[in-house]
Short mmCIF file of C-alpha atoms in Angstrom, two decimals:
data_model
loop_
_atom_site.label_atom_id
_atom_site.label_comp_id
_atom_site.label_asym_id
_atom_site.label_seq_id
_atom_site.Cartn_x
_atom_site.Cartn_y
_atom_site.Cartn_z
CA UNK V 1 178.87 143.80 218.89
CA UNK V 2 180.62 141.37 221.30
CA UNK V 3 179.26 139.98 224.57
CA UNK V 4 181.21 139.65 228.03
CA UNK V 5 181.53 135.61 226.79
CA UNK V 6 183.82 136.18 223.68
CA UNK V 7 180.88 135.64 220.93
CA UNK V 8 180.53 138.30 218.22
CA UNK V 9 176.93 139.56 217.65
CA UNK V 10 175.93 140.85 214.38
CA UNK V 11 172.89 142.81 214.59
CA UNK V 12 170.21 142.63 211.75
CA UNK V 13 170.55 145.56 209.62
CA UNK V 14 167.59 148.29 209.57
CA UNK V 15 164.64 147.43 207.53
CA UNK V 16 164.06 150.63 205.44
CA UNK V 17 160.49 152.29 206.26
CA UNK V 18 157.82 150.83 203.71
CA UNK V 19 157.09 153.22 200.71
CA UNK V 20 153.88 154.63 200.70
CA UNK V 21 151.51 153.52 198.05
CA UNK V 22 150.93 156.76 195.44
CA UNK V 23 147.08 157.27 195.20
CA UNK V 24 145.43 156.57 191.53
CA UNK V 25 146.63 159.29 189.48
CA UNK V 26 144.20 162.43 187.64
CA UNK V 27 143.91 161.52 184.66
CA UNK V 28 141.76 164.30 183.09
CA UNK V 29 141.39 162.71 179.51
CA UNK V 30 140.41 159.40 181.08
CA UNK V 31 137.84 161.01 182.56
CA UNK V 32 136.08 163.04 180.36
CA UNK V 33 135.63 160.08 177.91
CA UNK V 34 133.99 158.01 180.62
CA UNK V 35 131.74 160.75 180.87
CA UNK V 36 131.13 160.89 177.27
CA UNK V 37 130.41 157.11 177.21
CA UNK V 38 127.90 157.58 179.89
CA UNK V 39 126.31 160.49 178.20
CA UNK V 40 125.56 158.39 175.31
CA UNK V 41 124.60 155.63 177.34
CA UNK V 42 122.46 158.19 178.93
CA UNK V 43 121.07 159.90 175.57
CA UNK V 44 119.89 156.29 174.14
CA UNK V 45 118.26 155.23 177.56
CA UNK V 46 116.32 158.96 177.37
CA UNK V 47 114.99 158.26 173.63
CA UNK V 48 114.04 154.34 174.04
CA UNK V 49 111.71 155.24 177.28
CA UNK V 50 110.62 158.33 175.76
CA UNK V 51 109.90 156.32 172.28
CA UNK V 52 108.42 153.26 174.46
CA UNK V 53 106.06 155.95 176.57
CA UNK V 54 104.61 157.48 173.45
CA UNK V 55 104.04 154.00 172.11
CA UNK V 56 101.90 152.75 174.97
CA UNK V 57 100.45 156.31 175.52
CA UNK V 58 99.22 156.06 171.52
CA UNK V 59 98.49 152.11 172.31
CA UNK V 60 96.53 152.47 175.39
CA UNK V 61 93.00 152.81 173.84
CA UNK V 62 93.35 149.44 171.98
CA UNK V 63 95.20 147.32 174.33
CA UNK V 64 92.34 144.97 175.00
CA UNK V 65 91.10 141.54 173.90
CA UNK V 66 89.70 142.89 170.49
CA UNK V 67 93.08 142.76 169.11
CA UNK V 68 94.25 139.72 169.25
CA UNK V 69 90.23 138.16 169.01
CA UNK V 70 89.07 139.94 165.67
CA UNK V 71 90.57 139.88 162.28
CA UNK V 72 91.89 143.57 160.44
CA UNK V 73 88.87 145.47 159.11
CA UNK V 74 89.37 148.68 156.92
CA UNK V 75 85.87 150.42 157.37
CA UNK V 76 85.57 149.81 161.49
CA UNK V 77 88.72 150.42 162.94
CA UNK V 78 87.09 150.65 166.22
CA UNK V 79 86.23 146.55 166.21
CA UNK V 80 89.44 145.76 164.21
CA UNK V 81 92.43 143.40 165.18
CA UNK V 82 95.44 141.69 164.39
CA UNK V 83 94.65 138.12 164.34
CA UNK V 84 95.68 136.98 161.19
CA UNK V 85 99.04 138.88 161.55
CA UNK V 86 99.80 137.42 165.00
CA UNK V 87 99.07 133.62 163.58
CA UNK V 88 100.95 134.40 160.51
CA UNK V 89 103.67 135.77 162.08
CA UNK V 90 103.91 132.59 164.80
CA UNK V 91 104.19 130.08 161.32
CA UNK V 92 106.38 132.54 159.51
CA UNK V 93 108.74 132.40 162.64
CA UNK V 94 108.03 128.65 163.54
CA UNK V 95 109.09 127.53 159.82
CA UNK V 96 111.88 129.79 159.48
CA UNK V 97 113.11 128.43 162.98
CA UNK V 98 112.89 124.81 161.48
CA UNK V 99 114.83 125.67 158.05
CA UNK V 100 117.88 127.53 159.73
CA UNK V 101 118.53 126.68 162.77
CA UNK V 102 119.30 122.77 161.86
CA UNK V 103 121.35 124.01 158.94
CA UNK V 104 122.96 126.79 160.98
CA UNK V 105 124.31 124.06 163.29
CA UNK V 106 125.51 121.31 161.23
CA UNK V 107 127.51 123.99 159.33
CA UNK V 108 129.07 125.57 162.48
CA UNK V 109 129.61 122.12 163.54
CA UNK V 110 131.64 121.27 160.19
CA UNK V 111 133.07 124.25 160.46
CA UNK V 112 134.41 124.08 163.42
CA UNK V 113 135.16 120.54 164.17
CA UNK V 114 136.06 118.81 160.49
CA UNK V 115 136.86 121.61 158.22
CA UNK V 116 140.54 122.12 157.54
CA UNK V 117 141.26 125.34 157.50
CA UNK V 118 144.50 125.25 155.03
CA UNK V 119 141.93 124.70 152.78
CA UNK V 120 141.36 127.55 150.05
CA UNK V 121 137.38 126.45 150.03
CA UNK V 122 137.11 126.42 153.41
CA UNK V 123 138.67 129.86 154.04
CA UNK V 124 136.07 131.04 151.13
CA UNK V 125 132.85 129.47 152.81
CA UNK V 126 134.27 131.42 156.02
CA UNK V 127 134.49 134.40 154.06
CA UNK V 128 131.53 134.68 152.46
CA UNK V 129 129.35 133.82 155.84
CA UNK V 130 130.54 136.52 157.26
CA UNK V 131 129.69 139.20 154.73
CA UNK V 132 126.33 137.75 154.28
CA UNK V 133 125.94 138.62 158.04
CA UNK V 134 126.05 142.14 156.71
CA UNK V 135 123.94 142.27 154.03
CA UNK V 136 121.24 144.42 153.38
CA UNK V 137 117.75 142.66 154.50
CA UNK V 138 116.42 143.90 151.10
CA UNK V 139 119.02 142.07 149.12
CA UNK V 140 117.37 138.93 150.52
CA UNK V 141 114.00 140.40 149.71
CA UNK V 142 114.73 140.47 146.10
CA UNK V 143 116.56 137.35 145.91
CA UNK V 144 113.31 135.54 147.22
CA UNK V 145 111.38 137.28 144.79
CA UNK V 146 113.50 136.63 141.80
CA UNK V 147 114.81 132.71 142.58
CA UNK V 148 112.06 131.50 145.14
CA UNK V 149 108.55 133.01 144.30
CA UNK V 150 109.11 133.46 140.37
CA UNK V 151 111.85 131.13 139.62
CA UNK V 152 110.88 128.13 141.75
CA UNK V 153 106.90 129.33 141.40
CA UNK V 154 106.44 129.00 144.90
CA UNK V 155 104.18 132.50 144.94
CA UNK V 156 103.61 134.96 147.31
CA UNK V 157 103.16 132.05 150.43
CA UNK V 158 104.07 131.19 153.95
CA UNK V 159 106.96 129.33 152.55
CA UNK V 160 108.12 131.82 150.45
CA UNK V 161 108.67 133.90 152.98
CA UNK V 162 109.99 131.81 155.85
CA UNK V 163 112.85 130.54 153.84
CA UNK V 164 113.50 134.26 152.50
CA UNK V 165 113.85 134.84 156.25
CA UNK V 166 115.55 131.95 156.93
CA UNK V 167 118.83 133.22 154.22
CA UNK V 168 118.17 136.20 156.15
CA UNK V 169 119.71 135.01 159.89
CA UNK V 170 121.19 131.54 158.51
CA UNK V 171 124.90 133.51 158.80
CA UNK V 172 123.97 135.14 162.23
CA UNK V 173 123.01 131.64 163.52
CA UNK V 174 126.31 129.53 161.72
CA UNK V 175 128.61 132.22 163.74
CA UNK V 176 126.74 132.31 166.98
CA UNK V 177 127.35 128.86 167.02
CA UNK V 178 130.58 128.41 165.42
CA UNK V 179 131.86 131.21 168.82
CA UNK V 180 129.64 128.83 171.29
CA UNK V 181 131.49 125.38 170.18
CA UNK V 182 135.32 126.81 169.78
CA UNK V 183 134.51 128.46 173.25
CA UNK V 184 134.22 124.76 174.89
CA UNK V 185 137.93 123.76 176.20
CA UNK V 186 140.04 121.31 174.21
CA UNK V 187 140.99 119.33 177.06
CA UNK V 188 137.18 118.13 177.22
CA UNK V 189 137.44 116.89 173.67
CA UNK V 190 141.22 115.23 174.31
CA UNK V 191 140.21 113.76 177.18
CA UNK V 192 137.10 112.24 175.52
CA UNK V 193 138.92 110.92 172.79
CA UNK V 194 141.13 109.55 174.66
CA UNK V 195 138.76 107.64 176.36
CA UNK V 196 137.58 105.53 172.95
CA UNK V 197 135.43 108.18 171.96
CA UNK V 198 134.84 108.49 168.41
CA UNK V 199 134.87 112.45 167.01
CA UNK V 200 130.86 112.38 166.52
CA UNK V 201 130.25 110.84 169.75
CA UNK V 202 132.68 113.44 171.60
CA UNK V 203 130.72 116.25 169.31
CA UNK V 204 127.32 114.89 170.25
CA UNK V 205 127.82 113.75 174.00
CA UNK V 206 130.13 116.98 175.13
CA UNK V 207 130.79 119.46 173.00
CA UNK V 208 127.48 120.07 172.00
CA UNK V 209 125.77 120.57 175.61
CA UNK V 210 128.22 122.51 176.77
CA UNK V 211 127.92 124.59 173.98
CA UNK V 212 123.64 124.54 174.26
CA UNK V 213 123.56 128.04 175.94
CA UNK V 214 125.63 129.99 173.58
CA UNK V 215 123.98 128.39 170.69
CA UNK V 216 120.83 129.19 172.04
CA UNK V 217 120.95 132.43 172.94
CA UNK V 218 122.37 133.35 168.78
CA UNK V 219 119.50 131.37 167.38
CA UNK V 220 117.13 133.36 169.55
CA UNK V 221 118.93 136.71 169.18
CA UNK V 222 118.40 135.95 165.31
CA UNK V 223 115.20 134.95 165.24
CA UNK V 224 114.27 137.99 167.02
CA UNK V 225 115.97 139.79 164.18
CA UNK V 226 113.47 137.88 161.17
CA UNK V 227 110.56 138.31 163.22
CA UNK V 228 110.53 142.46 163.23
CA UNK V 229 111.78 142.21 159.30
CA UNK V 230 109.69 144.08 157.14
CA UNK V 231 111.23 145.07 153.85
CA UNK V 232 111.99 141.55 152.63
CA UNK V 233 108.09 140.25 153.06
CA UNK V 234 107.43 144.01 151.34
CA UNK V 235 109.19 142.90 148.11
CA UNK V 236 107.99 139.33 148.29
CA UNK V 237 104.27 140.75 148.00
CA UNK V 238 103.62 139.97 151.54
CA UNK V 239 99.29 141.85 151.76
CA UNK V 240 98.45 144.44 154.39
CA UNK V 241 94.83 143.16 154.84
CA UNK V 242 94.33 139.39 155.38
CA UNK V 243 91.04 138.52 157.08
CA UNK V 244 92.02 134.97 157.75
CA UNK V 245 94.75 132.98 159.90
CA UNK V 246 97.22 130.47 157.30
CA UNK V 247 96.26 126.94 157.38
CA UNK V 248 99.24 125.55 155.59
CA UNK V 249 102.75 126.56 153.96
CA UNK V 250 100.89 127.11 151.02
CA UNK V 251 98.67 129.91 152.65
CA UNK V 252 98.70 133.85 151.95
CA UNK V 253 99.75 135.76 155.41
CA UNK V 254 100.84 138.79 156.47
CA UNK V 255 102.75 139.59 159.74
CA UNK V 256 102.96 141.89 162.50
CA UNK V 257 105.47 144.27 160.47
CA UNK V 258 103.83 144.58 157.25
CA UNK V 259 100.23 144.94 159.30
CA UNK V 260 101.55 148.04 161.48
CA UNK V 261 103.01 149.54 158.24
CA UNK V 262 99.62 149.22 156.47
CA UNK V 263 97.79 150.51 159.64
CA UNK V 264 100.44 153.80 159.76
CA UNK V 265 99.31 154.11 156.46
CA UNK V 266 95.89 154.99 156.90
CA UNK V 267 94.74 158.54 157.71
CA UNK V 268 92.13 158.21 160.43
CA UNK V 269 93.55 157.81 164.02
CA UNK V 270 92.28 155.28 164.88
CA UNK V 271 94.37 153.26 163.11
CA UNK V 272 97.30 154.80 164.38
CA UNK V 273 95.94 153.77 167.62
CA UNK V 274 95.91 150.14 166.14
CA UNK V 275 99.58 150.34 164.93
CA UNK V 276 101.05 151.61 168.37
CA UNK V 277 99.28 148.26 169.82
CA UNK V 278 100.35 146.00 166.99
CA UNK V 279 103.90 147.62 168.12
CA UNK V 280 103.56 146.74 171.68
CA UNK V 281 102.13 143.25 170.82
CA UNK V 282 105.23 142.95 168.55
CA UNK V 283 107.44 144.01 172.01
CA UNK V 284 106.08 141.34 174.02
CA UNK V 285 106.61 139.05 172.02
CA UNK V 286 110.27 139.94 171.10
CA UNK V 287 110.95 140.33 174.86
CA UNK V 288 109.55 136.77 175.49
CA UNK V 289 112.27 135.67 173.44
CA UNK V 290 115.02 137.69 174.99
CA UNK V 291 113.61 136.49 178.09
CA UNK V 292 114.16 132.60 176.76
CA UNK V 293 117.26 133.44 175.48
CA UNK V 294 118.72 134.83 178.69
CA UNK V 295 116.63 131.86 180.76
CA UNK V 296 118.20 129.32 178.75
CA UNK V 297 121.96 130.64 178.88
CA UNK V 298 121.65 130.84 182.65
CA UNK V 299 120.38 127.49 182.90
CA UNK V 300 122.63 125.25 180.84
CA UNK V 301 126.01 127.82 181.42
CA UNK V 302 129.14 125.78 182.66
CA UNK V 303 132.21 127.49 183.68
CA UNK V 304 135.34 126.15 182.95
#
């Protein structure tokens, strides 16, 4: 276009009129699966509150001081407790916690931090971690019997069966730690060695705290796993009736799991009464540790 002065005006060309966005799309399949996933979510909700309500329905008569005051009795159920199982449980549990957990550790930390993994040995220790993870709880049972208890004599004892337990979550702790350490950045380990750190003191000084909640929370999640096992103490000769708490790693125990499966074996109800506390005893105390496991992640987490 050209003015009265002699200068040419272009005018902008049209902007085309924006597209409209197209709505999410139907996608019928999509949809019917995320229904199925919440069905199932649904379904397993339903059966743990319904299996929880019957257990405190059953426990309700016996959830008083009596059981955790008075040792297990086989002629007056009515005045009997679980003591000795709650005691021997806490030392089973304490000692396993102080055999694995250290060893887990060390060997995530060599693992992860020293081991080179070109090596054939390496790449077999790797392997054969993680199908321990998956074996059987039994298979540990009757390895303590045959190498630890009869082998090594150490009888039917509280040390027996804390290092039974501790083979038992020692590959569940080594790779919850091993995914807690490689999950710290590199740059915080370049940038400490850079610095004149030496490896250890860059392992001990940053990679390790930063990697205290994930580490935690495994160890936790695994002892939580030894402390409801039954079958293993079963085969090690772990008793159903001890009237007396363990004084030593030499002692005779029993735990919370073999003292609910004697009590479920008994005819009279009342013992079933006993069992359903034992199993909400057993509850608490596995939800105490969730609860420090989830405590402890929240309070050391960095992000990154």
């Amino acid at each position: 276009m050209s003015t009265g002065t002699g200068v040419r005006v272009t005018e902008p060309p049209a902007h085309p009129a924006p597209r409209k966005l197209a709505g999410p799309r139907f996608r019928p399949g999509e949809t019917a699966f995320r229904l199925l996933l919440l069905c199932c979510l649904a379904v397993g909700i339903i059966f743990l509150g319904v299996l929880i309500t019957y257990v405190l329905v059953e426990a309700w008569p016996r959830l008083d001081s009596r059981l955790w005051e008075n040792f297990p009795s086989i002629r007056r159920p009515e005045n009997a407790g679980a003591q000795s199982a709650i005691f021997g449980t806490i030392w089973v549990i304490a000692f396993t916690a102080l055999f694995c957990l250290p060893t887990g550790i060390m060997a995530a930390i060599y693992l992860e931090e020293y081991a080179d993994q070109n090596r054939w040995y390496n790449r077999m220790i790797e392997l054969n971690i993680q199908n321990l993870a998956a074996v059987p709880s039994i298979i540990y049972g009757i390895l303590g019997l045959g190498l630890l208890a009869r082998e090594l004599d150490l009888g039917t004892t509280v040390l027996t069966a804390s290092l039974t337990l501790s083979l038992l979550v020692l590959p569940v702790v080594i790779i919850a730690s091993r995914e807690a350490i490689r999950a710290v950045p590199q740059s915080i380990r370049q940038a400490s060695l850079a610095l004149g750190a030496t490896q250890w003191q860059t392992i001990w000084r940053q990679v390790l705290p930063a990697a205290v909640p994930g580490i935690a929370t495994g160890s936790i999640l695994a002892l939580s796993r030894a402390i409801g096992e039954a079958a293993p103490l079963l085969l090690l000769g772990a008793v159903t009736y001890v009237a007396f708490n363990p004084e030593g790693l030499e002692s005779a125990y029993t735990v919370l799991p073999i003292q609910i499966f004697g009590w479920i074996s008994q005819s009279r109800e009342e013992f079933h009464h006993l069992a359903a506390a034992g199993i909400v005893i057993l509850l608490a105390i596995l939800l105490l540790m969730n609860a420090a496991a989830i405590w402890l992640r929240n309070r050391f987490s960095k992000r990154w």
